[in-house]
Amino acid sequence: MNHDIVEEDLLRRPMTRDTAADLITTPVAKPPVKRRQARSDRPARIAIVHDWLVTYAGAERVLEQIVACFPDADIFSLVDFLDVDDRAFLRGKPVTTSFIQKLPLARTKYRAYLPLMPLAIEQLDVSAYDVVISSSHAVAKGVLTGPDQVHISYVHSPIRYAWDLQHQYLQQSKLTRGPKSAFARLILHYMRNWDIRTSNSVDAFVANSGFISRRIRKVYQREAEVIFPPVDVDAFSLCEAKEDFYLTASRMVPYKKIDLIVEAFANMPQRKLVVIGDGPDMQKVREKVREKAASNVQVIGYQPFEVLRDHMRRAKAFVFAAEEDFGISVVEAQACGTPVIAYGKGGALETVRDEYDPHPTGLFFSEQSVESIIAAVESFADDPARFRPADCRANAERFSIGHFRERFFGFVRETVPALQRTSLPSNDVPVGSAVHDQTSSALRVLAIDQSGVMGGAELSLLEIVKALKARVQVVLFDDGPFRAALRREGVAVDVLDPGATRDIRKQGGTPPLMKAVKGVASLVRETVERARHSDVIYANTQRAMVIGALAGRFARRPVVWHLRDIVSREHFGSRQLAIIKWCAKLGLAHVIANSAASARAFAELTNFGDRRIDVVFNGIPAAPFDALRDVPQSVLRARLNLPQDAFLVGSFSRLAQWKGQHVLLEAMVLNPGMHAVLVGAPLFGENAYEAQLHAFVASHGLNDRVHFLGFQDDVAACMCAVDAVAHTSITPEPFGRVIVEGMLARRPVAGARAGGVTEIIDDNVNGLMCTPGDAHALADTLAELRANPALCERLVAQGYQTAVRKFGTQAYVEGVERILTSVAGAKARLTS
């Protein structure tokens, strides 16, 4: 089995900076979503409810993409006063409105009817629909739904002026005292009560940022999935050549703090600022320029999109001082390759990578003050070259229209059983990932994996399906934590009964022939049924490859095998090798190998053409490790009940003979001052090996120096708790994921010199290598690491750079997606 080969068959949950201090905590469970059985006689009917339609702004951009995800849905809104020129995003759909539409002066004074809005939204009749999707920044989430309807609410924000911004709203409206103020406060109090009550009728919340997710938790005591709003990054092109001016652009309203930016630049006459925008504060801004005689500040007012885009592309940096829920302009600037200097609160913290990130796209200032802005601009000007335009563009593409559609559609599909078999409409869907052509946008992938365990192969597949989202369906041949992880990402997943094939082993162990044949036939039949709705079958493990090759022949779909094994007699029995050769000849269109070592062994076994084999290194995210950067090692050790003052050497893989944990224990005998930490457990009938390890520990008096931690949810925390990471496989490793993770954890790594390990470690540069199975060599290597802090520091620095540069997730996902798209396209051309 392919996931037998990789190192970390361990359950994982990445940590964020917010949760790092709590270490291995259990996340708050989302409330159960009400689910009704899918009807078989007709497709699910969907209603989309929006607050009000009066202009095409940020909330309407989200609505546009929700409509694109569900083009057959009907639209409801309190009022609809869109001009003809602004209606195109509704795709010609009629809008059902409330009684406010016909009230006096509603076109211009609709906000004055706020006290009536709760009543009005409750009068919209959506009872005929199976699914209700509300797009809400005011009252849309309060639409009435029944117990058999699923209500999903995309929240731009809980009603701002009724909650934490009430006092600011009253001040700006000059309602701080008097009878009008008392009435306004009474209305807002009523709105808050109504807002909380109606939150209980929402089955699932989606927030447009982590910032709004925290607001939802604070106000409604509910968890929310974060799906960033769509930004049309394709409307902006990368510009590497920057000119000597800074830019700020927004509607000029008080909370945007444009006056602060202008005053800050007035105190930096050597820095030029261009201001684009219009609004109530325009006069205030112009007066500030005149008052300060700021000839270096140019206020050019409202400008057409083409002018704004041109300035964004050429600007040295984009300055942003507002506390926004998200901040689309910040992403648009980065889409142009322009770094951002932003106030470090709100959505900017999620859309800008600060100077401490390996690929920074901007920096933050801590206060909305002139002094803080000046300090940030000067810091930026000291070394603007550290913010690369290409990094800014790559960061912006995370918020593309294609990514939004895939994530939102996937979330709705996962929440609503009646939509489980539906696919994201592929017509005119832009893709914000690696491949932007029409073939990629329509690509439909059936990914198959034999395991429900979160092994290394499964972790790697998870990165792929997170990127493909609504374009991929996953089939597993066993249930387990992997299924739960896929569902959390909104990915469609089916679990098939593997029957007797569950007992097939790489080294040749098989169940009775007829039982095995029956199990294979059942899996092939079920896979063929699902493959007919896909363009390509993507097999992630060895047993899945066999089923995929057979299913591909019947369904007439190309099969791509992601090879994560060295297919040799050291790892496979003769029967399994013969089956691999047969499948290669019968039904494999392409092979993706996780290392050159894996590719060579496969080519030698099968004579598979080089043009049909590509090497794509596994992509491993750095975020879980970076989140622990500031957590003291003593805290991690205390949490794991590890000794505080010992030199700890960590081993991270399932307990198996060929993984060589016994070699590490033998090295411990030779190094009395060290402790070994073994993270992992036996998985596939290897309990006898675990017993051997425990017996060795007991017979050599190592009980106090060897720590068996078993499976751990957070491997990053375990790695950061040790002093060094040892990779001890006694037969060639296909890749060596644990080595890259050790590098990301900023720990010196000692690896066995064989297989894919030699493609990761440059000996004595980013790690150390020793002879596989040689306990004396390993003991000497570990002793050198313990005695030479300067060596460790050098290896750690180079190792981290290698891991981020060579084994990042972006290159991995792009490589796999490119190959799947190419194979599917070639098949389509042959059959057309």
XYZ file of N, CA, C and O in Angstrom, residues 556-729:
696
model
N -13.677 4.137 -19.813
C -12.979 4.844 -20.881
C -12.513 6.220 -20.410
O -12.756 7.238 -21.046
N -11.846 6.199 -19.271
C -11.279 7.424 -18.704
C -9.784 7.212 -18.456
O -9.363 6.114 -18.055
N -8.940 8.216 -18.719
C -7.503 8.077 -18.458
C -7.228 7.994 -16.958
O -7.950 8.588 -16.153
N -6.186 7.254 -16.603
C -5.829 7.048 -15.203
C -4.428 7.585 -14.954
O -3.488 7.262 -15.697
N -4.309 8.415 -13.924
C -3.005 8.934 -13.487
C -2.720 8.348 -12.110
O -3.538 8.470 -11.199
N -1.564 7.715 -11.971
C -1.165 7.157 -10.672
C -0.132 8.064 -10.038
O 0.898 8.354 -10.642
N -0.428 8.498 -8.807
C 0.573 9.250 -8.041
C 1.405 8.228 -7.267
O 0.994 7.710 -6.232
N 2.565 7.939 -7.790
C 3.439 6.894 -7.261
C 4.230 7.420 -6.068
O 5.034 8.341 -6.203
N 3.999 6.823 -4.916
C 4.692 7.240 -3.700
C 5.503 6.082 -3.110
O 5.808 6.062 -1.920
N 5.821 5.109 -3.950
C 6.567 3.921 -3.539
C 7.812 3.751 -4.399
O 7.844 4.206 -5.548
N 8.783 3.060 -3.863
C 9.847 2.490 -4.695
C 9.437 1.055 -4.976
O 9.428 0.212 -4.075
N 9.064 0.798 -6.207
C 8.492 -0.505 -6.542
C 9.639 -1.497 -6.769
O 10.071 -1.740 -7.905
N 10.108 -2.056 -5.693
C 11.208 -3.021 -5.743
C 10.868 -4.180 -4.818
O 9.902 -4.134 -4.050
N 11.686 -5.228 -4.874
C 11.450 -6.408 -4.049
C 11.658 -6.121 -2.566
O 11.222 -6.903 -1.722
N 12.327 -5.015 -2.253
C 12.485 -4.652 -0.841
C 11.166 -4.204 -0.222
O 10.985 -4.276 0.990
N 10.258 -3.730 -1.058
C 8.989 -3.196 -0.564
C 7.776 -4.013 -0.986
O 6.728 -3.929 -0.354
N 7.884 -4.781 -2.085
C 6.722 -5.480 -2.627
C 7.042 -6.947 -2.880
O 8.179 -7.307 -3.213
N 6.006 -7.785 -2.764
C 6.135 -9.180 -3.135
C 6.098 -9.335 -4.639
O 5.693 -8.439 -5.381
N 6.496 -10.498 -5.133
C 6.577 -10.736 -6.580
C 5.214 -10.621 -7.249
O 5.088 -10.135 -8.375
N 4.163 -11.076 -6.562
C 2.822 -10.994 -7.149
C 2.395 -9.542 -7.311
O 1.837 -9.157 -8.342
N 2.687 -8.713 -6.284
C 2.304 -7.302 -6.367
C 3.082 -6.585 -7.469
O 2.527 -5.754 -8.193
N 4.349 -6.924 -7.634
C 5.141 -6.317 -8.697
C 4.597 -6.704 -10.064
O 4.544 -5.878 -10.992
N 4.172 -7.950 -10.202
C 3.600 -8.393 -11.475
C 2.306 -7.645 -11.780
O 2.037 -7.269 -12.929
N 1.505 -7.422 -10.750
C 0.243 -6.679 -10.944
C 0.538 -5.244 -11.367
O -0.142 -4.687 -12.244
N 1.551 -4.618 -10.757
C 1.908 -3.241 -11.122
C 2.337 -3.181 -12.588
O 1.942 -2.277 -13.338
N 3.157 -4.162 -13.028
C 3.592 -4.188 -14.425
C 2.385 -4.355 -15.354
O 2.278 -3.686 -16.389
N 1.465 -5.225 -14.977
C 0.281 -5.465 -15.799
C -0.578 -4.214 -15.896
O -1.059 -3.849 -16.976
N -0.769 -3.512 -14.756
C -1.589 -2.296 -14.754
C -0.943 -1.191 -15.580
O -1.618 -0.415 -16.256
N 0.379 -1.106 -15.504
C 1.076 -0.087 -16.287
C 0.839 -0.273 -17.778
O 0.677 0.695 -18.530
N 0.798 -1.532 -18.185
C 0.578 -1.832 -19.595
C -0.897 -1.694 -19.965
O -1.247 -1.239 -21.060
N -1.763 -2.059 -19.041
C -3.199 -2.105 -19.334
C -3.865 -0.740 -19.313
O -4.600 -0.389 -20.239
N -3.623 0.033 -18.250
C -4.527 1.164 -18.057
C -3.971 2.443 -17.499
O -4.750 3.306 -17.108
N -2.661 2.636 -17.427
C -2.134 3.885 -16.885
C -1.772 4.845 -18.013
O -1.002 4.499 -18.920
N -2.349 6.036 -17.961
C -2.014 7.049 -18.954
C -0.764 7.824 -18.558
O 0.010 8.240 -19.417
N -0.567 8.010 -17.242
C 0.547 8.844 -16.784
C 0.874 8.472 -15.343
O 0.008 7.978 -14.606
N 2.107 8.721 -14.944
C 2.543 8.473 -13.576
C 3.206 9.729 -13.033
O 4.047 10.346 -13.699
N 2.792 10.126 -11.829
C 3.452 11.205 -11.092
C 4.252 10.545 -9.981
O 3.687 9.864 -9.125
N 5.563 10.718 -9.973
C 6.419 10.126 -8.946
C 6.805 11.183 -7.934
O 7.026 12.348 -8.279
N 6.898 10.767 -6.659
C 7.228 11.737 -5.612
C 8.725 11.968 -5.466
O 9.154 12.771 -4.641
N 9.531 11.260 -6.251
C 10.978 11.485 -6.254
C 11.558 10.829 -7.492
O 10.917 9.971 -8.126
N 12.774 11.223 -7.841
C 13.448 10.601 -8.978
C 13.728 9.134 -8.688
O 13.704 8.298 -9.601
N 13.988 8.809 -7.412
C 14.229 7.414 -7.041
C 12.999 6.552 -7.322
O 13.110 5.447 -7.853
N 11.824 7.050 -6.979
C 10.589 6.318 -7.265
C 10.372 6.174 -8.766
O 9.965 5.121 -9.261
N 10.647 7.260 -9.502
C 10.457 7.231 -10.958
C 11.390 6.206 -11.614
O 10.980 5.454 -12.504
N 12.664 6.170 -11.202
C 13.618 5.230 -11.788
C 13.198 3.778 -11.551
O 13.231 2.948 -12.466
N 12.813 3.466 -10.321
C 12.425 2.091 -10.006
C 11.204 1.667 -10.825
O 11.139 0.530 -11.318
N 10.240 2.570 -10.988
C 9.045 2.238 -11.762
C 9.397 2.033 -13.233
O 8.913 1.088 -13.879
N 10.233 2.902 -13.783
C 10.618 2.780 -15.185
C 11.378 1.479 -15.436
O 11.167 0.806 -16.458
N 12.253 1.119 -14.516
C 13.017 -0.126 -14.661
C 12.106 -1.352 -14.593
O 12.315 -2.337 -15.296
N 11.080 -1.294 -13.749
C 10.173 -2.433 -13.604
C 9.261 -2.593 -14.808
O 8.996 -3.702 -15.264
N 8.760 -1.490 -15.343
C 7.662 -1.549 -16.313
C 8.031 -1.156 -17.736
O 7.215 -1.348 -18.646
N 9.229 -0.550 -17.941
C 9.602 0.014 -19.245
C 8.611 1.088 -19.691
O 8.372 1.273 -20.895
N 8.006 1.746 -18.724
C 7.071 2.851 -18.981
C 7.853 4.009 -19.603
O 8.934 4.360 -19.146
N 7.328 4.621 -20.636
C 8.040 5.696 -21.318
C 8.301 6.896 -20.430
O 7.452 7.302 -19.633
N 9.496 7.480 -20.568
C 9.877 8.636 -19.748
C 8.925 9.808 -19.925
O 8.718 10.593 -18.999
N 8.364 9.946 -21.112
C 7.476 11.074 -21.366
C 6.168 10.962 -20.580
O 5.423 11.940 -20.492
N 5.897 9.789 -20.065
C 4.660 9.607 -19.295
C 4.937 9.509 -17.793
O 4.067 9.082 -17.035
N 6.126 9.897 -17.383
C 6.462 9.941 -15.957
C 6.965 11.338 -15.620
O 7.875 11.855 -16.283
N 6.371 11.957 -14.631
C 6.828 13.260 -14.140
C 7.137 13.148 -12.660
O 6.430 12.464 -11.912
N 8.201 13.838 -12.232
C 8.542 13.906 -10.813
C 7.982 15.203 -10.239
O 8.289 16.297 -10.729
N 7.137 15.084 -9.234
C 6.602 16.245 -8.518
C 6.826 15.994 -7.028
O 6.212 15.087 -6.452
N 7.695 16.758 -6.431
C 7.969 16.576 -5.009
C 6.728 16.898 -4.180
O 5.968 17.819 -4.506
N 6.535 16.162 -3.097
C 5.416 16.434 -2.204
C 5.475 17.867 -1.687
O 6.554 18.388 -1.392
N 4.323 18.483 -1.575
C 4.239 19.828 -1.007
C 3.806 19.757 0.451
O 2.820 19.102 0.787
N 4.542 20.425 1.316
C 4.275 20.336 2.750
C 4.100 21.752 3.295
O 5.009 22.575 3.188
N 2.944 22.076 3.874
C 2.701 23.444 4.342
C 3.567 23.804 5.542
O 3.773 22.992 6.452
N 4.065 25.026 5.546
C 4.917 25.500 6.647
C 4.110 26.085 7.798
O 4.631 26.223 8.908
N 2.829 26.415 7.546
C 2.047 27.159 8.537
C 1.982 26.504 9.916
O 2.161 27.184 10.936
N 1.741 25.179 10.027
C 1.651 24.589 11.374
C 2.953 24.730 12.164
O 2.926 24.838 13.389
N 4.073 24.738 11.470
C 5.366 24.858 12.135
C 5.670 26.322 12.460
O 6.162 26.642 13.548
N 5.366 27.219 11.510
C 5.607 28.640 11.751
C 4.766 29.157 12.914
O 5.176 30.064 13.637
N 3.577 28.574 13.097
C 2.704 29.021 14.187
C 3.312 28.765 15.557
O 2.941 29.408 16.541
N 4.252 27.830 15.623
C 4.872 27.473 16.911
C 6.210 28.161 17.129
O 6.903 27.863 18.113
N 6.555 29.070 16.239
C 7.882 29.681 16.284
C 8.154 30.355 17.629
O 9.272 30.309 18.154
N 7.147 30.986 18.196
C 7.345 31.744 19.432
C 6.913 30.988 20.682
O 6.896 31.562 21.775
N 6.522 29.731 20.538
C 6.114 28.944 21.699
C 7.348 28.316 22.342
O 8.101 27.604 21.673
N 7.607 28.567 23.615
C 8.796 28.006 24.262
C 8.799 26.479 24.208
O 7.761 25.834 24.383
N 9.980 25.929 23.988
C 10.093 24.475 23.940
C 9.688 23.844 25.267
O 9.127 22.750 25.304
N 9.939 24.557 26.360
C 9.586 24.028 27.676
C 8.080 23.809 27.797
O 7.615 22.858 28.437
N 7.300 24.689 27.188
C 5.849 24.555 27.223
C 5.406 23.317 26.441
O 4.547 22.541 26.872
N 6.024 23.105 25.276
C 5.692 21.941 24.465
C 6.044 20.649 25.200
O 5.270 19.690 25.201
N 7.209 20.640 25.829
C 7.630 19.417 26.523
C 6.728 19.128 27.721
O 6.408 17.961 27.992
N 6.336 20.162 28.425
C 5.458 19.952 29.573
C 4.130 19.356 29.123
O 3.570 18.471 29.779
N 3.641 19.844 28.000
C 2.367 19.346 27.495
C 2.455 17.870 27.113
O 1.497 17.097 27.276
N 3.602 17.459 26.607
C 3.787 16.082 26.140
C 4.415 15.177 27.196
O 4.729 14.022 26.918
N 4.606 15.727 28.405
C 5.219 14.961 29.509
C 6.615 14.449 29.146
O 6.979 13.311 29.431
N 7.398 15.308 28.509
C 8.771 14.986 28.153
C 9.724 15.706 29.101
O 9.416 16.793 29.598
N 10.904 15.132 29.354
C 11.861 15.778 30.277
C 12.339 17.123 29.737
O 12.563 17.277 28.530
N 12.503 18.082 30.637
C 12.850 19.447 30.239
C 14.319 19.609 29.874
O 14.665 20.406 29.009
N 15.200 18.879 30.549
C 16.629 19.171 30.416
C 17.391 18.125 29.616
O 18.621 18.119 29.595
N 16.725 17.215 28.941
C 17.399 16.158 28.184
C 17.540 16.564 26.720
O 16.793 17.398 26.201
N 18.515 15.953 26.036
C 18.659 16.106 24.591
C 17.760 15.066 23.943
O 18.017 13.860 24.023
N 16.687 15.513 23.298
C 15.672 14.604 22.763
C 15.841 14.438 21.248
O 15.918 15.424 20.512
N 15.858 13.193 20.806
C 15.924 12.869 19.389
C 14.584 12.256 18.984
O 14.153 11.251 19.562
N 13.917 12.847 18.006
C 12.583 12.402 17.627
C 12.566 11.515 16.396
O 13.310 11.762 15.427
N 11.721 10.490 16.435
C 11.447 9.640 15.277
C 9.960 9.746 14.982
O 9.131 9.589 15.885
N 9.599 9.995 13.718
C 8.208 10.287 13.368
C 7.770 9.410 12.197
O 7.997 9.727 11.028
N 7.173 8.291 12.514
C 6.606 7.406 11.491
C 5.882 6.275 12.201
O 6.037 6.091 13.411
N 5.126 5.498 11.439
C 4.512 4.331 12.041
C 5.612 3.362 12.444
O 6.718 3.360 11.883
N 5.344 2.531 13.429
C 6.336 1.575 13.923
C 6.354 0.361 12.994
O 5.404 -0.424 12.959
N 7.428 0.231 12.241
C 7.563 -0.854 11.277
C 9.041 -1.203 11.145
O 9.901 -0.323 11.243
N 9.321 -2.463 10.896
C 10.701 -2.940 10.832
C 11.548 -2.115 9.868
O 12.651 -1.696 10.189
N 11.006 -1.862 8.654
C 11.822 -1.186 7.651
C 11.997 0.303 7.960
O 12.902 0.950 7.427
N 11.170 0.847 8.854
C 11.337 2.233 9.276
C 12.534 2.402 10.220
O 13.012 3.506 10.430
N 12.970 1.310 10.828
C 14.238 1.301 11.534
C 14.272 1.977 12.885
O 15.341 2.459 13.307
N 13.152 2.001 13.613
C 13.213 2.591 14.953
C 14.205 1.853 15.855
O 14.789 2.454 16.762
N 14.418 0.565 15.593
C 15.381 -0.181 16.406
C 16.801 0.358 16.248
O 17.610 0.275 17.172
N 17.104 0.920 15.077
C 18.432 1.518 14.876
C 18.608 2.718 15.798
O 19.675 2.919 16.396
N 17.564 3.522 15.953
C 17.643 4.661 16.864
C 17.819 4.200 18.301
O 18.609 4.789 19.064
N 17.104 3.152 18.690
C 17.256 2.650 20.059
C 18.666 2.116 20.299
O 19.240 2.318 21.383
N 19.248 1.451 19.310
C 20.627 0.991 19.444
C 21.589 2.178 19.588
O 22.577 2.111 20.339
N 21.293 3.274 18.869
C 22.120 4.476 18.997
C 21.983 5.092 20.383
O 22.941 5.680 20.909
N 20.807 4.932 21.007
C 20.626 5.448 22.363
C 21.514 4.692 23.358
O 22.030 5.269 24.318
N 21.698 3.399 23.124
C 22.576 2.613 23.989
C 24.002 3.160 23.916
O 24.723 3.236 24.919
N 24.397 3.600 22.710
C 25.751 4.113 22.508
C 25.899 5.556 22.965
O 27.026 6.040 23.132
N 24.784 6.277 23.151
C 24.807 7.673 23.608
C 23.991 7.792 24.888
O 22.817 8.169 24.864
N 24.580 7.481 26.047
C 23.809 7.433 27.301
C 23.161 8.752 27.697
O 22.211 8.756 28.477
N 23.644 9.866 27.168
C 23.079 11.152 27.576
C 21.879 11.599 26.780
O 21.377 12.709 26.992
N 21.401 10.770 25.881
C 20.301 11.177 25.003
C 19.014 10.417 25.318
O 19.046 9.335 25.900
N 17.903 11.010 24.889
C 16.593 10.375 24.981
C 16.007 10.233 23.581
O 16.241 11.088 22.715
N 15.234 9.200 23.362
C 14.524 9.004 22.087
C 13.029 9.221 22.300
O 12.458 8.766 23.300
N 12.408 9.911 21.344
C 10.965 10.140 21.363
C 10.388 9.506 20.105
O 10.701 9.925 18.988
N 9.553 8.488 20.268
C 8.962 7.775 19.137
C 7.499 8.171 18.984
O 6.667 7.871 19.845
N 7.214 8.878 17.891
C 5.851 9.314 17.592
C 5.316 8.432 16.463
O 5.857 8.418 15.367
N 4.272 7.680 16.755
C 3.718 6.761 15.772
C 3.353 5.442 16.432
O 3.694 5.188 17.584
N 2.662 4.593 15.699
C 2.219 3.297 16.217
C 2.153 2.322 15.058
O 2.189 2.717 13.890
N 2.090 1.019 15.355
C 1.956 0.045 14.261
C 0.581 0.152 13.621
O -0.406 0.438 14.290
N 0.544 -0.093 12.303
C -0.732 0.027 11.604
C -1.176 -1.264 10.948
O -2.319 -1.664 11.058
N -0.313 -1.919 10.242
C -0.728 -2.997 9.347
C -0.157 -4.340 9.806
O 0.734 -4.899 9.187
N -0.667 -4.816 10.916
C -0.228 -6.108 11.410
C 1.202 -6.108 11.905
O 1.868 -7.159 11.867
N 1.697 -4.967 12.368
C 3.092 -4.855 12.788
C 3.230 -4.714 14.301
O 4.221 -4.185 14.804
N 2.254 -5.222 15.032
C 2.300 -5.135 16.491
C 3.472 -5.902 17.075
O 4.002 -5.542 18.128
N 3.903 -6.963 16.389
C 5.031 -7.740 16.887
C 6.298 -6.889 16.931
O 7.118 -7.022 17.855
N 6.447 -6.004 15.941
C 7.632 -5.130 15.928
C 7.588 -4.161 17.099
O 8.608 -3.891 17.749
N 6.419 -3.628 17.388
C 6.284 -2.738 18.536
C 6.686 -3.473 19.819
O 7.398 -2.913 20.681
N 6.248 -4.718 19.940
C 6.605 -5.504 21.117
C 8.122 -5.703 21.202
O 8.708 -5.654 22.292
N 8.772 -5.903 20.058
C 10.228 -6.047 20.039
C 10.912 -4.775 20.537
O 11.904 -4.840 21.284
N 10.401 -3.639 20.133
C 10.990 -2.368 20.579
C 10.868 -2.209 22.088
O 11.830 -1.818 22.768
N 9.701 -2.514 22.610
C 9.509 -2.402 24.059
C 10.416 -3.393 24.797
O 10.972 -3.063 25.857
N 10.565 -4.588 24.243
C 11.439 -5.579 24.886
C 12.886 -5.108 24.872
O 13.622 -5.276 25.857
N 13.315 -4.492 23.767
C 14.679 -3.972 23.678
C 14.903 -2.883 24.730
O 15.934 -2.847 25.400
N 13.939 -1.989 24.864
C 14.042 -0.904 25.850
C 14.183 -1.482 27.251
O 15.037 -1.048 28.045
N 13.351 -2.471 27.577
C 13.388 -3.061 28.919
C 14.710 -3.778 29.172
O 15.324 -3.644 30.239
N 15.169 -4.546 28.185
C 16.390 -5.344 28.400
C 17.644 -4.492 28.481
O 18.657 -4.923 29.061
N 17.633 -3.289 27.937
C 18.810 -2.424 27.965
C 18.666 -1.283 28.965
O 19.473 -0.339 28.955
N 17.640 -1.343 29.802
C 17.488 -0.332 30.837
C 17.234 1.062 30.299
O 17.701 2.056 30.869
N 16.478 1.157 29.207
C 16.220 2.453 28.560
C 14.845 3.032 28.902
O 14.423 4.014 28.290
N 14.149 2.452 29.868
C 12.765 2.869 30.149
C 12.634 4.347 30.427
O 11.632 4.977 30.046
N 13.617 4.941 31.089
C 13.536 6.362 31.422
C 14.000 7.250 30.278
O 13.841 8.477 30.347
N 14.568 6.653 29.226
C 15.151 7.461 28.150
C 14.481 7.261 26.800
O 14.887 7.866 25.814
N 13.480 6.413 26.739
C 12.732 6.216 25.499
C 11.259 6.506 25.779
O 10.664 5.919 26.686
N 10.692 7.378 24.987
C 9.325 7.859 25.233
C 8.450 7.492 24.030
O 8.602 8.049 22.941
N 7.540 6.554 24.230
C 6.601 6.143 23.190
C 5.351 7.036 23.281
O 4.571 6.919 24.220
N 5.169 7.916 22.330
C 4.018 8.834 22.362
C 2.834 8.334 21.547
O 1.757 8.933 21.605
N 3.022 7.269 20.757
C 1.918 6.789 19.935
C 1.511 7.805 18.892
O 2.269 8.705 18.522
N 0.279 7.685 18.367
C -0.231 8.685 17.433
C -0.416 10.017 18.129
O -0.854 10.072 19.282
N -0.121 11.096 17.427
C -0.305 12.435 17.951
C -1.050 13.282 16.931
O -0.765 13.213 15.731
N -1.993 14.065 17.413
C -2.753 14.947 16.525
C -1.871 16.019 15.905
O -2.070 16.412 14.765
N -0.936 16.546 16.671
C -0.145 17.694 16.204
C 1.327 17.308 16.150
O 2.067 17.439 17.121
N 1.744 16.823 14.995
C 3.131 16.414 14.823
C 4.056 17.623 14.871
O 5.201 17.530 15.330
N 3.581 18.773 14.397
C 4.421 19.974 14.429
C 4.848 20.289 15.859
O 6.014 20.615 16.124
N 3.912 20.201 16.814
C 4.249 20.468 18.212
C 5.255 19.452 18.743
O 6.173 19.796 19.486
N 5.092 18.195 18.347
C 6.026 17.154 18.793
C 7.418 17.399 18.235
O 8.429 17.238 18.938
N 7.491 17.791 16.963
C 8.801 18.042 16.358
C 9.494 19.237 17.009
O 10.705 19.220 17.233
N 8.723 20.259 17.298
C 9.324 21.441 17.916
C 9.724 21.186 19.362
O 10.479 21.973 19.943
N 9.235 20.099 19.944
C 9.588 19.779 21.327
C 10.922 19.047 21.431
O 11.509 18.980 22.513
N 11.419 18.465 20.325
C 12.669 17.707 20.385
C 13.827 18.582 19.928
O 13.646 19.693 19.407
N 15.047 18.060 20.092
C 16.250 18.800 19.706
C 16.750 18.426 18.325
O 17.444 19.207 17.676
N 16.453 17.215 17.874
C 16.884 16.756 16.550
C 15.887 15.726 16.039
O 15.200 15.067 16.821
N 15.824 15.593 14.713
C 14.918 14.633 14.075
C 15.760 13.581 13.371
O 16.666 13.911 12.586
N 15.464 12.319 13.644
C 16.200 11.210 13.035
C 15.304 10.447 12.082
O 14.189 10.066 12.438
N 15.810 10.228 10.883
C 15.120 9.404 9.890
C 15.951 8.134 9.737
O 17.117 8.187 9.334
N 15.379 6.975 10.059
C 16.188 5.761 10.246
C 15.801 4.600 9.345
O 16.127 3.455 9.651
N 15.116 4.846 8.236
C 14.671 3.741 7.378
C 15.861 2.907 6.918
O 16.894 3.438 6.504
